[in-house]
Coordinates of N, CA and C in Angstrom, one line a residue:
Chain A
X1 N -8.2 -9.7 -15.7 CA -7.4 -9.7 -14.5 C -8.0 -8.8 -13.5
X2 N -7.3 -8.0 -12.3 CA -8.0 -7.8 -11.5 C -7.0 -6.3 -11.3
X3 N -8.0 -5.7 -11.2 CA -7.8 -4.4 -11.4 C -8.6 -3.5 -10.6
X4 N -8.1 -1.6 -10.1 CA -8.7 -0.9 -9.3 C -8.4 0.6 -10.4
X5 N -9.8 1.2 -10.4 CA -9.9 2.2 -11.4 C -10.4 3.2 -10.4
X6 N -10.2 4.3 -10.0 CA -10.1 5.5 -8.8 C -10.9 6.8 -9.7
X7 N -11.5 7.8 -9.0 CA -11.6 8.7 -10.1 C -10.3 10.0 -10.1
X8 N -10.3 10.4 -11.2 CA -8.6 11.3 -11.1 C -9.0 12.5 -10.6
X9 N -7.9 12.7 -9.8 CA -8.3 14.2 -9.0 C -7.4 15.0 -9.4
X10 N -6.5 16.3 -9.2 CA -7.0 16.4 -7.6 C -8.6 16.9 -7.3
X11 N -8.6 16.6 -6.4 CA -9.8 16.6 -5.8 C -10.2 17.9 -4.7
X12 N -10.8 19.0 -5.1 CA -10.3 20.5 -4.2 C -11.7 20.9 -3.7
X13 N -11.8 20.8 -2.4 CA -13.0 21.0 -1.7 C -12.5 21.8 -0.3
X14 N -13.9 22.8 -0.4 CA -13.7 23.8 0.9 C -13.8 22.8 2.3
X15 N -13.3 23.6 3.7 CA -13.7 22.7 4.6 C -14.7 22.1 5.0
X16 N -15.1 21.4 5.6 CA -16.6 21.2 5.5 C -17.3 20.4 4.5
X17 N -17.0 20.2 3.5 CA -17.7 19.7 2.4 C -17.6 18.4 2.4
X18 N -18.8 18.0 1.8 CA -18.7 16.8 2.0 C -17.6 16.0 0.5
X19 N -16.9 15.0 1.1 CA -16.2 14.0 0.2 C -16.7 12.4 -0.5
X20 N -16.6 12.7 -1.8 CA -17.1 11.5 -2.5 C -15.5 11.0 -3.7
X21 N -15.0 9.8 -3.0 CA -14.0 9.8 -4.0 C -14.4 8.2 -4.5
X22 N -14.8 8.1 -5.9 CA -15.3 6.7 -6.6 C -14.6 5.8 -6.5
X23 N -14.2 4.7 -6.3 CA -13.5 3.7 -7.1 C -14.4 2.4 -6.9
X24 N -14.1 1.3 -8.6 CA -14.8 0.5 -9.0 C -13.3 -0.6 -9.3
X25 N -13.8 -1.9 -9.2 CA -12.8 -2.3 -9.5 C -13.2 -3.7 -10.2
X26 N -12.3 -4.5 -10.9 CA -12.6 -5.8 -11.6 C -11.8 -7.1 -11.2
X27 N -12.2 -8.0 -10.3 CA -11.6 -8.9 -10.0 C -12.4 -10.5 -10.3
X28 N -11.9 -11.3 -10.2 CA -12.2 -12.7 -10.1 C -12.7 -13.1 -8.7
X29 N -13.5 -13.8 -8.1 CA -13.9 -14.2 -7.3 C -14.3 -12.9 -6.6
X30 N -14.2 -12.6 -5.0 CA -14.7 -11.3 -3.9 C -13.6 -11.0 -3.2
X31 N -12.8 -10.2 -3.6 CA -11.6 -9.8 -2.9 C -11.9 -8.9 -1.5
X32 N -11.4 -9.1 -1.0 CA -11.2 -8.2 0.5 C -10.7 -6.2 -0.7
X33 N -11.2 -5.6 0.2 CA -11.4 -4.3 -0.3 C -10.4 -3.2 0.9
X34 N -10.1 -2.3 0.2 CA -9.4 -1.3 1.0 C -8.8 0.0 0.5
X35 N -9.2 1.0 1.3 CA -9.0 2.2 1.2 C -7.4 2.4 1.7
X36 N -6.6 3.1 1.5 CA -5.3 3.8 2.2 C -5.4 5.1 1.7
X37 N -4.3 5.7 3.0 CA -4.4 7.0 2.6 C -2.9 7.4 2.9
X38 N -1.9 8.3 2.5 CA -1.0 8.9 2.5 C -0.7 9.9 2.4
X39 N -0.3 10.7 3.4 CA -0.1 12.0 4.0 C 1.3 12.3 3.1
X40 N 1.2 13.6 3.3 CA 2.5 14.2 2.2 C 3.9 14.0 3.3
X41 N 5.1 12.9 2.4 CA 5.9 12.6 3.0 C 6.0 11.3 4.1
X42 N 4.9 11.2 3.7 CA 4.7 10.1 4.8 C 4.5 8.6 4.2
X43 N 4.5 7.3 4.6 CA 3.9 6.2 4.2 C 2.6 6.0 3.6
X44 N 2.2 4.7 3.8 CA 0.9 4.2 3.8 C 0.5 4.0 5.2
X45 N -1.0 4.3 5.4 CA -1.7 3.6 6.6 C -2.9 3.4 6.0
X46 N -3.3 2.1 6.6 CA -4.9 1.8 6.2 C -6.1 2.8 6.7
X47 N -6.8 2.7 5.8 CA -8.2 4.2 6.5 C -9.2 2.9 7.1
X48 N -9.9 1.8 5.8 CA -10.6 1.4 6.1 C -10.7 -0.1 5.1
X49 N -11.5 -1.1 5.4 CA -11.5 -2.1 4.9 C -12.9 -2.9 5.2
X50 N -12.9 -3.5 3.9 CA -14.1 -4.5 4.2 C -13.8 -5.7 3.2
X51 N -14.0 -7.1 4.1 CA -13.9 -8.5 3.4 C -14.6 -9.1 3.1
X52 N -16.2 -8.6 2.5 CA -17.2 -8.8 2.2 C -18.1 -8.2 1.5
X53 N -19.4 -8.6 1.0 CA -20.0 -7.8 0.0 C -20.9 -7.2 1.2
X54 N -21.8 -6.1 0.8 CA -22.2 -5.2 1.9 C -21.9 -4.7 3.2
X55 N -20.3 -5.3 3.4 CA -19.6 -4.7 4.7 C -19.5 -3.1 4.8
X56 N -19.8 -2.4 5.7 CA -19.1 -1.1 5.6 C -18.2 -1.1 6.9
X57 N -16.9 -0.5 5.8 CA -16.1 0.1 6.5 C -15.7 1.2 7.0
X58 N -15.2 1.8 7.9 CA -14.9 3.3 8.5 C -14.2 3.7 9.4
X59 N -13.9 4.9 9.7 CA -12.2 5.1 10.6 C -12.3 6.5 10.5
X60 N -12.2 7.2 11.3 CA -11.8 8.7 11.2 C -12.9 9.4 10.5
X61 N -14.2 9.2 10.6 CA -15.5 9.5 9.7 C -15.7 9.6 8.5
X62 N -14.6 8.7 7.7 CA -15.2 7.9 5.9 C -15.2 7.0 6.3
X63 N -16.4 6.6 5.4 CA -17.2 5.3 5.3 C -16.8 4.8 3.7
X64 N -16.8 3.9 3.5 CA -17.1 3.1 2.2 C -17.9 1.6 2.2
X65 N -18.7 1.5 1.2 CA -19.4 0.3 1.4 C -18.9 -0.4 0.4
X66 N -19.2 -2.0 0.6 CA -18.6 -2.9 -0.7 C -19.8 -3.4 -1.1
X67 N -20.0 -2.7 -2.1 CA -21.3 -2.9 -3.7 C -21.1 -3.4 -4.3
X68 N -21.2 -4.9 -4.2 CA -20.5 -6.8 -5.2 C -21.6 -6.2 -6.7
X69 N -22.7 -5.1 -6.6 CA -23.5 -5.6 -7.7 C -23.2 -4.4 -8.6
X70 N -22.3 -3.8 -8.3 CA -22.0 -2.2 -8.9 C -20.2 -2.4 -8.8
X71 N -19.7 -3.3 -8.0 CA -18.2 -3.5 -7.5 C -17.8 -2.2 -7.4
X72 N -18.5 -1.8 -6.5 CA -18.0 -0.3 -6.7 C -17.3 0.0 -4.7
X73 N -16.5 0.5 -4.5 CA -16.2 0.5 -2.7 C -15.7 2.3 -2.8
X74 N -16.9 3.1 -3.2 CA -16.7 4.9 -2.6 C -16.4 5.4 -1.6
X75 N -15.2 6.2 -1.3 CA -15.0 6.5 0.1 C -16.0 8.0 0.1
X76 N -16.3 8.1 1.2 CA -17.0 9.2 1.3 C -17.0 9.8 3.0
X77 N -16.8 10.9 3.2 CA -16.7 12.0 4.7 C -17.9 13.3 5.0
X78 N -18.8 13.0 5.6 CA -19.6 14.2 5.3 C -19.1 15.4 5.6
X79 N -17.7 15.8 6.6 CA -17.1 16.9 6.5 C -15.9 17.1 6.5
X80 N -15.2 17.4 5.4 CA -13.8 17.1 5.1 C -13.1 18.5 6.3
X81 N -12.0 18.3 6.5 CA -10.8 19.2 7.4 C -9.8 19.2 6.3
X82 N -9.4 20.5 7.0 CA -7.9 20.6 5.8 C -6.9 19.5 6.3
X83 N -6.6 18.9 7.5 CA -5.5 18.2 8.2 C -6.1 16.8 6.8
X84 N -7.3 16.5 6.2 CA -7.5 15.6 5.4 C -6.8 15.3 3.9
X85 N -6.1 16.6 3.3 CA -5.4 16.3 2.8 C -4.7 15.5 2.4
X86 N -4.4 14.6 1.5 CA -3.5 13.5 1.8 C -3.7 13.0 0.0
X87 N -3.5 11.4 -0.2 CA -3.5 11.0 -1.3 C -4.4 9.7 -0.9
X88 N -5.0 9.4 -1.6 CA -6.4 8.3 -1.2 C -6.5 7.1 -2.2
X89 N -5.7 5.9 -1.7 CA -5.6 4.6 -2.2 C -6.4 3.7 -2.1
X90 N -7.0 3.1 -3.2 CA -8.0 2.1 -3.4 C -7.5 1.6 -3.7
X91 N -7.4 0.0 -3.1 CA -6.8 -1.4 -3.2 C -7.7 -2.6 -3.4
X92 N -7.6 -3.4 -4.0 CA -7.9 -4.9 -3.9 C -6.9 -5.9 -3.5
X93 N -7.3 -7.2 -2.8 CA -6.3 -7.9 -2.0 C -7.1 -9.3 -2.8
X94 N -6.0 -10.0 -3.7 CA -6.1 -11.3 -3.9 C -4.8 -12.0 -4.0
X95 N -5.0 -13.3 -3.4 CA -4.1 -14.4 -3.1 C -3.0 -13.8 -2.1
X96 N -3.3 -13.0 -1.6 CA -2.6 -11.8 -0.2 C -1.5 -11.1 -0.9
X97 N -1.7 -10.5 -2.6 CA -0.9 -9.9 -3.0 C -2.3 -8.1 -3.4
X98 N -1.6 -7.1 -2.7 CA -2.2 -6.0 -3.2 C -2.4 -5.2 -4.6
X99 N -3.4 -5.0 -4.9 CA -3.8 -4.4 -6.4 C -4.0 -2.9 -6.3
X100 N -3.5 -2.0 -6.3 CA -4.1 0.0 -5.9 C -4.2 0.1 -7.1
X101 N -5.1 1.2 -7.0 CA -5.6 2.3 -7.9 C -4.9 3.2 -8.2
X102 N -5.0 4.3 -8.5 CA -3.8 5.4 -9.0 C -3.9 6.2 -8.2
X103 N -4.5 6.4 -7.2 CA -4.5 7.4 -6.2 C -5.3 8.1 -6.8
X104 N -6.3 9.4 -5.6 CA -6.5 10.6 -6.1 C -6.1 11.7 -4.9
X105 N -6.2 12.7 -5.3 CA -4.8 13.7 -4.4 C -6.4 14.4 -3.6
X106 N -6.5 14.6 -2.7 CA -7.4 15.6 -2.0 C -7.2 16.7 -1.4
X107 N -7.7 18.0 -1.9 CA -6.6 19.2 -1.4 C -8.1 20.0 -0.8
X108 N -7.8 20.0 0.6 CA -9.0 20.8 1.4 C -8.8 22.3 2.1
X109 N -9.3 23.2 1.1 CA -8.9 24.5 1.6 C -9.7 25.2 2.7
X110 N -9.0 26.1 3.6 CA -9.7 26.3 4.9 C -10.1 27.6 4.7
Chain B
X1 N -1.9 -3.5 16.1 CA -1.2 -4.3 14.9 C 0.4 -3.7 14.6
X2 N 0.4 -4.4 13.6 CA 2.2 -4.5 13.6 C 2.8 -3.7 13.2
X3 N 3.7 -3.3 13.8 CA 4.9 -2.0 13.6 C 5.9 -2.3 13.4
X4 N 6.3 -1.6 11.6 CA 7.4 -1.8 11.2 C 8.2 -0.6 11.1
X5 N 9.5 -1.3 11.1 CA 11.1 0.2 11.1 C 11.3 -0.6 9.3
X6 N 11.3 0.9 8.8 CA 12.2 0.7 7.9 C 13.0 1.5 7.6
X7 N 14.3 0.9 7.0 CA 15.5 2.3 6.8 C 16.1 1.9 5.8
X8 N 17.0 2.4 5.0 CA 17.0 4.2 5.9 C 16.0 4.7 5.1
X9 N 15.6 5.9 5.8 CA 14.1 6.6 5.3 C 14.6 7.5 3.9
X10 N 15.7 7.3 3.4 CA 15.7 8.5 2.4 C 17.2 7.9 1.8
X11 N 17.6 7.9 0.5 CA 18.9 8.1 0.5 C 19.5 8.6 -1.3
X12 N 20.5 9.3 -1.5 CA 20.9 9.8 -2.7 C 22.0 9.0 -3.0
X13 N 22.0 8.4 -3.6 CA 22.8 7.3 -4.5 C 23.6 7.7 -6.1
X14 N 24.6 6.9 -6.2 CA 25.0 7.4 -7.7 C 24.8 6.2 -8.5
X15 N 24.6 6.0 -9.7 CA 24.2 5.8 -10.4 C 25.5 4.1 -10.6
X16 N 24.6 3.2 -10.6 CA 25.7 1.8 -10.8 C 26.3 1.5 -9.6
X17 N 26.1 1.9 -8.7 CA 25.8 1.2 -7.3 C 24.2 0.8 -6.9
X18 N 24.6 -0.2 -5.7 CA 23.8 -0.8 -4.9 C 23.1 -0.4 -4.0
X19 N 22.0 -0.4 -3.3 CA 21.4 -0.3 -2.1 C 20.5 -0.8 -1.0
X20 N 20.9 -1.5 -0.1 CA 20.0 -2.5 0.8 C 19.3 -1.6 1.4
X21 N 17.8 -2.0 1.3 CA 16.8 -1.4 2.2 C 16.2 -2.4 3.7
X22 N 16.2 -2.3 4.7 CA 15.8 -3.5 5.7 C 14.8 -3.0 6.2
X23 N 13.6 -3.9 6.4 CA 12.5 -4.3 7.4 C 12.4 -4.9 8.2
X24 N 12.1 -4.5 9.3 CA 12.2 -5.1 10.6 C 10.5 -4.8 11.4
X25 N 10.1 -6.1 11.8 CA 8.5 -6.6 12.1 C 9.1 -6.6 13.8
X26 N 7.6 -6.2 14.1 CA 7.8 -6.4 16.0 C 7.2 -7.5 16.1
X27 N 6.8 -8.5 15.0 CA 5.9 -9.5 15.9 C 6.6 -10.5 15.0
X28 N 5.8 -12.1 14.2 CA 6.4 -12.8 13.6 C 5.2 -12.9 12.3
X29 N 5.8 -12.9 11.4 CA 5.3 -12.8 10.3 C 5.2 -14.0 9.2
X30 N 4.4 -14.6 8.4 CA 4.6 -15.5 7.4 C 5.1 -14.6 5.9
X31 N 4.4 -14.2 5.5 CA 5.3 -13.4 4.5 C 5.2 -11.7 4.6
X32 N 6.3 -11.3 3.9 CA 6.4 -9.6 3.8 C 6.3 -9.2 2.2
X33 N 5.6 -8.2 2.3 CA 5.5 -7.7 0.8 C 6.6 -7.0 0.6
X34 N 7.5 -6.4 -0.8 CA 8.1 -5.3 -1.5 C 7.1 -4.3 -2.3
X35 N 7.0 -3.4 -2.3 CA 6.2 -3.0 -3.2 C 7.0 -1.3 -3.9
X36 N 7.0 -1.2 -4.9 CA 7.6 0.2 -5.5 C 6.7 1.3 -5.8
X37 N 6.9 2.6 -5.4 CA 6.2 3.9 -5.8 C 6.7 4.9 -7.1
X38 N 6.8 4.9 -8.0 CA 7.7 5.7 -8.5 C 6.5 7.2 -8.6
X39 N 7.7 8.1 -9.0 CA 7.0 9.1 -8.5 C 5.8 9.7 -9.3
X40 N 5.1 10.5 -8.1 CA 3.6 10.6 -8.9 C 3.0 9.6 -9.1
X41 N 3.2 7.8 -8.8 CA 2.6 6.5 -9.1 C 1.9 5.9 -8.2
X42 N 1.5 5.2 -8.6 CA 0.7 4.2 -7.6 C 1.7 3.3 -6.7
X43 N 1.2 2.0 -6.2 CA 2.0 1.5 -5.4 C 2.0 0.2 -6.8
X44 N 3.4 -0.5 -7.0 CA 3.2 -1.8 -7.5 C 4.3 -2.6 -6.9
X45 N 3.4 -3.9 -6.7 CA 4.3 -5.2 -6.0 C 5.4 -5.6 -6.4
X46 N 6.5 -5.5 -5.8 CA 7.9 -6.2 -6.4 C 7.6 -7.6 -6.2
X47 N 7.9 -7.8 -5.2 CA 7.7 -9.3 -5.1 C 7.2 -9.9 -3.2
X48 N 7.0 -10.8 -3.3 CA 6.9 -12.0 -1.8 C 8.0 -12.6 -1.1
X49 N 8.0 -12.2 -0.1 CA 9.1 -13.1 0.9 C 9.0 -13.3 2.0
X50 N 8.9 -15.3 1.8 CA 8.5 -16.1 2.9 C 10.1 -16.6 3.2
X51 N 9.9 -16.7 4.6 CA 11.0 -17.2 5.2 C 11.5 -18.4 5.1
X52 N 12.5 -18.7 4.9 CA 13.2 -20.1 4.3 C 13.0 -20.6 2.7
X53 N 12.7 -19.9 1.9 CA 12.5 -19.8 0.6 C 12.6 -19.0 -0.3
X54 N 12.6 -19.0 -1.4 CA 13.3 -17.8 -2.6 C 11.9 -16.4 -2.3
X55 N 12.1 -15.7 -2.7 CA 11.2 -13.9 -2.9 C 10.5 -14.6 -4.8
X56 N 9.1 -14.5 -4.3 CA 8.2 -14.7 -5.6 C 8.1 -13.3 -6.0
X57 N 8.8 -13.1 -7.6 CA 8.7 -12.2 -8.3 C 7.5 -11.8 -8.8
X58 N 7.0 -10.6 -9.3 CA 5.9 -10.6 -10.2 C 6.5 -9.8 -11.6
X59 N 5.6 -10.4 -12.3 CA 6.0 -9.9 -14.2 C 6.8 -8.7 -14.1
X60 N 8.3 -8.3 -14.6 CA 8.5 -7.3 -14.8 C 9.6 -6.8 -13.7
X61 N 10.2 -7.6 -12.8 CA 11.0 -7.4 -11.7 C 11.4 -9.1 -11.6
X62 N 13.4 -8.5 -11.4 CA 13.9 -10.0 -11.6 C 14.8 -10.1 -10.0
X63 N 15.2 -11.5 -10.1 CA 15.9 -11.7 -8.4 C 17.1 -10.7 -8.8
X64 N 18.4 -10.3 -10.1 CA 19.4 -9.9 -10.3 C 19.2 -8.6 -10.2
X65 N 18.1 -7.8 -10.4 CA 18.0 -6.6 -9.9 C 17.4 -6.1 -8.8
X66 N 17.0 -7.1 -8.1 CA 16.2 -6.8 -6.6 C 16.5 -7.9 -6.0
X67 N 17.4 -8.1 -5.2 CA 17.5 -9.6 -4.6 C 16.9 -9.3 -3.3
X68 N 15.9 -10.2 -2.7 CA 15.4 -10.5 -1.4 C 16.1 -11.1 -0.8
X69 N 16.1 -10.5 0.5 CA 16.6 -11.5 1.7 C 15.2 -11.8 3.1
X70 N 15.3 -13.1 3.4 CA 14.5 -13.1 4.6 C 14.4 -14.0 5.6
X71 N 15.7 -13.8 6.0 CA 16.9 -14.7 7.1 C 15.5 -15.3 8.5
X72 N 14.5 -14.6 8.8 CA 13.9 -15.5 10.0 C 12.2 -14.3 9.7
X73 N 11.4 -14.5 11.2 CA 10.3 -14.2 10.8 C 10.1 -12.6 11.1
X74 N 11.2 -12.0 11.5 CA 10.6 -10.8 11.5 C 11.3 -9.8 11.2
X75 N 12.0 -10.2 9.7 CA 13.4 -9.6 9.1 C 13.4 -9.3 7.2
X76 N 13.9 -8.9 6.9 CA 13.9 -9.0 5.3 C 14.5 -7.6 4.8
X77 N 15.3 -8.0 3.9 CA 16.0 -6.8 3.1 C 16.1 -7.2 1.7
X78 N 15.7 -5.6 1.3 CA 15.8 -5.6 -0.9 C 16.7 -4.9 -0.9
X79 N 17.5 -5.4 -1.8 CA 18.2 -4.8 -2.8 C 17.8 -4.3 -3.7
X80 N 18.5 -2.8 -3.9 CA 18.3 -2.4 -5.4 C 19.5 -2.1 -6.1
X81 N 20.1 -2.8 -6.8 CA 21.2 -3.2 -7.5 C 21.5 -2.6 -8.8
X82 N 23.1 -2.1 -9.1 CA 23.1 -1.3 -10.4 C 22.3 -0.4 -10.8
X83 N 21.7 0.7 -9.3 CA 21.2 1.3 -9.9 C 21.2 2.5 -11.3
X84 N 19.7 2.8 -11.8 CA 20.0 3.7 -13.0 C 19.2 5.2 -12.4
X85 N 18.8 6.0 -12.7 CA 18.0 7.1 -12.2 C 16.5 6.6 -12.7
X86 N 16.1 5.2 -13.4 CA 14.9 5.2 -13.4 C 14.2 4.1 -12.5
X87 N 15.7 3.7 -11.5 CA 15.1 3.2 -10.2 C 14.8 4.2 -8.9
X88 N 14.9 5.5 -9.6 CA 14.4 6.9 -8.2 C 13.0 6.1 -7.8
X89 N 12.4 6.0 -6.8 CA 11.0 5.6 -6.2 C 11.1 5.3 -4.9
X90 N 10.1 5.7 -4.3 CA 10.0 4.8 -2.8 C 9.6 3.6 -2.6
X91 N 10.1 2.8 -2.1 CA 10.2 1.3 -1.5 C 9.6 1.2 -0.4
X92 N 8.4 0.5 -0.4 CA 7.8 0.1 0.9 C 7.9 -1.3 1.7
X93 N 7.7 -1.7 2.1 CA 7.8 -3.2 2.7 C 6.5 -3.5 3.4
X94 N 6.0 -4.3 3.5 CA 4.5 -4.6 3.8 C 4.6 -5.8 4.8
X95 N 3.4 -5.8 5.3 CA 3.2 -7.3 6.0 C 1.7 -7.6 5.8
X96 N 1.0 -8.4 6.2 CA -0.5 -9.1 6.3 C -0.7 -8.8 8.2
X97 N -1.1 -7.7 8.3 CA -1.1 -7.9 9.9 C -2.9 -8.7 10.3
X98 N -2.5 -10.3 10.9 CA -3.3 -11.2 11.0 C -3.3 -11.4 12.5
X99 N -3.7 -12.0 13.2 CA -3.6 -12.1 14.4 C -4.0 -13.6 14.6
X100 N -3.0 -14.2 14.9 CA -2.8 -15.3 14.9 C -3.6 -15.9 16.4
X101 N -4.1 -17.1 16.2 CA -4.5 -18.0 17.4 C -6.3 -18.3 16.8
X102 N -7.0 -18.6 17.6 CA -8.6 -18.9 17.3 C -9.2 -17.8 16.9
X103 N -8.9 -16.5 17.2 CA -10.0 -15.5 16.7 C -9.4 -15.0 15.4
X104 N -8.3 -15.3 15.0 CA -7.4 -14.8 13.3 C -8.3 -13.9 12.9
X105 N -8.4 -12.6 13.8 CA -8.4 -11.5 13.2 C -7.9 -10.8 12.1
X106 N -8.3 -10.8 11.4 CA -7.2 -9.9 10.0 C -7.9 -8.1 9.8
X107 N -6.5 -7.6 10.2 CA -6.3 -6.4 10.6 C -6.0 -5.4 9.2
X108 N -5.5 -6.9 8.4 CA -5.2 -5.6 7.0 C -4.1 -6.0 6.3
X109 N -3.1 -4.6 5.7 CA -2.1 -4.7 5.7 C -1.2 -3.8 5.8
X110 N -0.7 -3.7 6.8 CA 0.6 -2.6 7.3 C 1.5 -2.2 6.8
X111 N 2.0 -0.9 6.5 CA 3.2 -1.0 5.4 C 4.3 -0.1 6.8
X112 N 5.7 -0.4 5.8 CA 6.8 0.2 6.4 C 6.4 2.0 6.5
X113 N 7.3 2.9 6.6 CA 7.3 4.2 6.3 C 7.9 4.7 4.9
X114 N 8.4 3.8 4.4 CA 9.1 3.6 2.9 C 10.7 3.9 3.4
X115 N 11.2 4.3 1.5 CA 12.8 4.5 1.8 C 12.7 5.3 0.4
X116 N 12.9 6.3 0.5 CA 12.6 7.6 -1.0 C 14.1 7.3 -1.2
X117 N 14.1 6.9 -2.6 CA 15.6 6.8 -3.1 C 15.8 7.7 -4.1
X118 N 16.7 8.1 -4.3 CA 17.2 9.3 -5.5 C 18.7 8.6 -6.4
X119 N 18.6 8.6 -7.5 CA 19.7 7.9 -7.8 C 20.0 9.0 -9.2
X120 N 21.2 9.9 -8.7 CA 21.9 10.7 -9.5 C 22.7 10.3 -10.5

């Protein structure tokens, strides 16, 4: 089936530092790919997305690429801010129903 | 892209009552997602709802305990019915924000602000 596997956090990095948060997923066919992120108390908003294999996507300075040969879609920031805090969702999108990961929590101390 | 209201943003409930949550889309929409948070969880899909037709369930969530409504294109409300305290979770409501005409941009997908329910 189709599934999104995240790495478990939290995830605690000084300001500045750079951010690497994994996720690999297992689907049928090439699903459209997507990051969310969720601020404490708040909703979902999309960060970034890509509907293709080698697309990179990006928004607010993370990047993630979609690696069809590793299925792997890593978000990554070369310099995290404390306002970055939040909770960081990895999704897969098939038959236009969403598949997340477990979240991982990102706690950026200043 | 598209901006949804969802309400009410919070509510404390007792236990074996009901509670309608509504979404409201600024634009027109072919289907809206339900999706459930419970806490500390991920996000998982309740179900689909296209307009003029039943809410497609997924494994594990039935119409008698979540009934959909989705009266026109830029409207829909869940029910969470009989509640117990292990329906506490936030409810989101989603859409496919697409951009309709020759360039069908696909923007993603949008979600509501939720509705954090507490059921005492």
């Amino acid at each position: 089936g189709n599934s999104v596997t995240q790495m478990e956090g939290p995830v605690t990095l000084s300001e500045e530092a750079f951010l690497t948060i994994n996720c690999t997923y297992t689907a049928t066919g090439y699903p459209s790919l997507f990051w969310y992120v969720q601020y404490p108390g708040e909703g979902l908003q999309l960060l970034l997305k890509a509907t293709k294999a080698d697309d990179k996507g990006s928004n607010k300075g993370f990047e993630a690429t979609y690696r069809k040969e590793t299925t792997s879609f890593h978000l990554e920031k070369g310099s995290v801010q404390v306002s970055d805090s939040a909770v960081y969702f990895c999704a897969l999108e098939y038959g236009n129903k969403l598949v997340f990961g477990a979240g991982t929590i990102l706690r950026v101390k200043s | 892209s598209a901006v949804i209201s969802q309400k009410p943003s919070r509510d404390i409930c007792q236990r074996g009552t009901s509670l309608t949550i509504q979404c409201q889309v600024d634009s027109q929409v072919t289907m809206m997602f339900w999706y459930r948070q419970q806490p500390g969880q991920s996000l998982t899909l309740i179900a689909t709802a296209n307009q003029g037709s039943e809410a497609t369930y997924e494994s594990g969530f039935v119409i008698d305990k979540f009934p959909i409504s989705r009266p026109n294109l830029t409207f829909s409300t869940l029910t969470v019915s009989n509640m117990s305290p292990e329906d506490s979770s936030i409810y989101l409501c989603s859409v496919e924000d697409r951009l309709s005409g020759t360039a069908r941009t696909f923007y993603g997908y949008t979600f509501g602000s939720g509705t954090r329910l507490t059921v005492v």
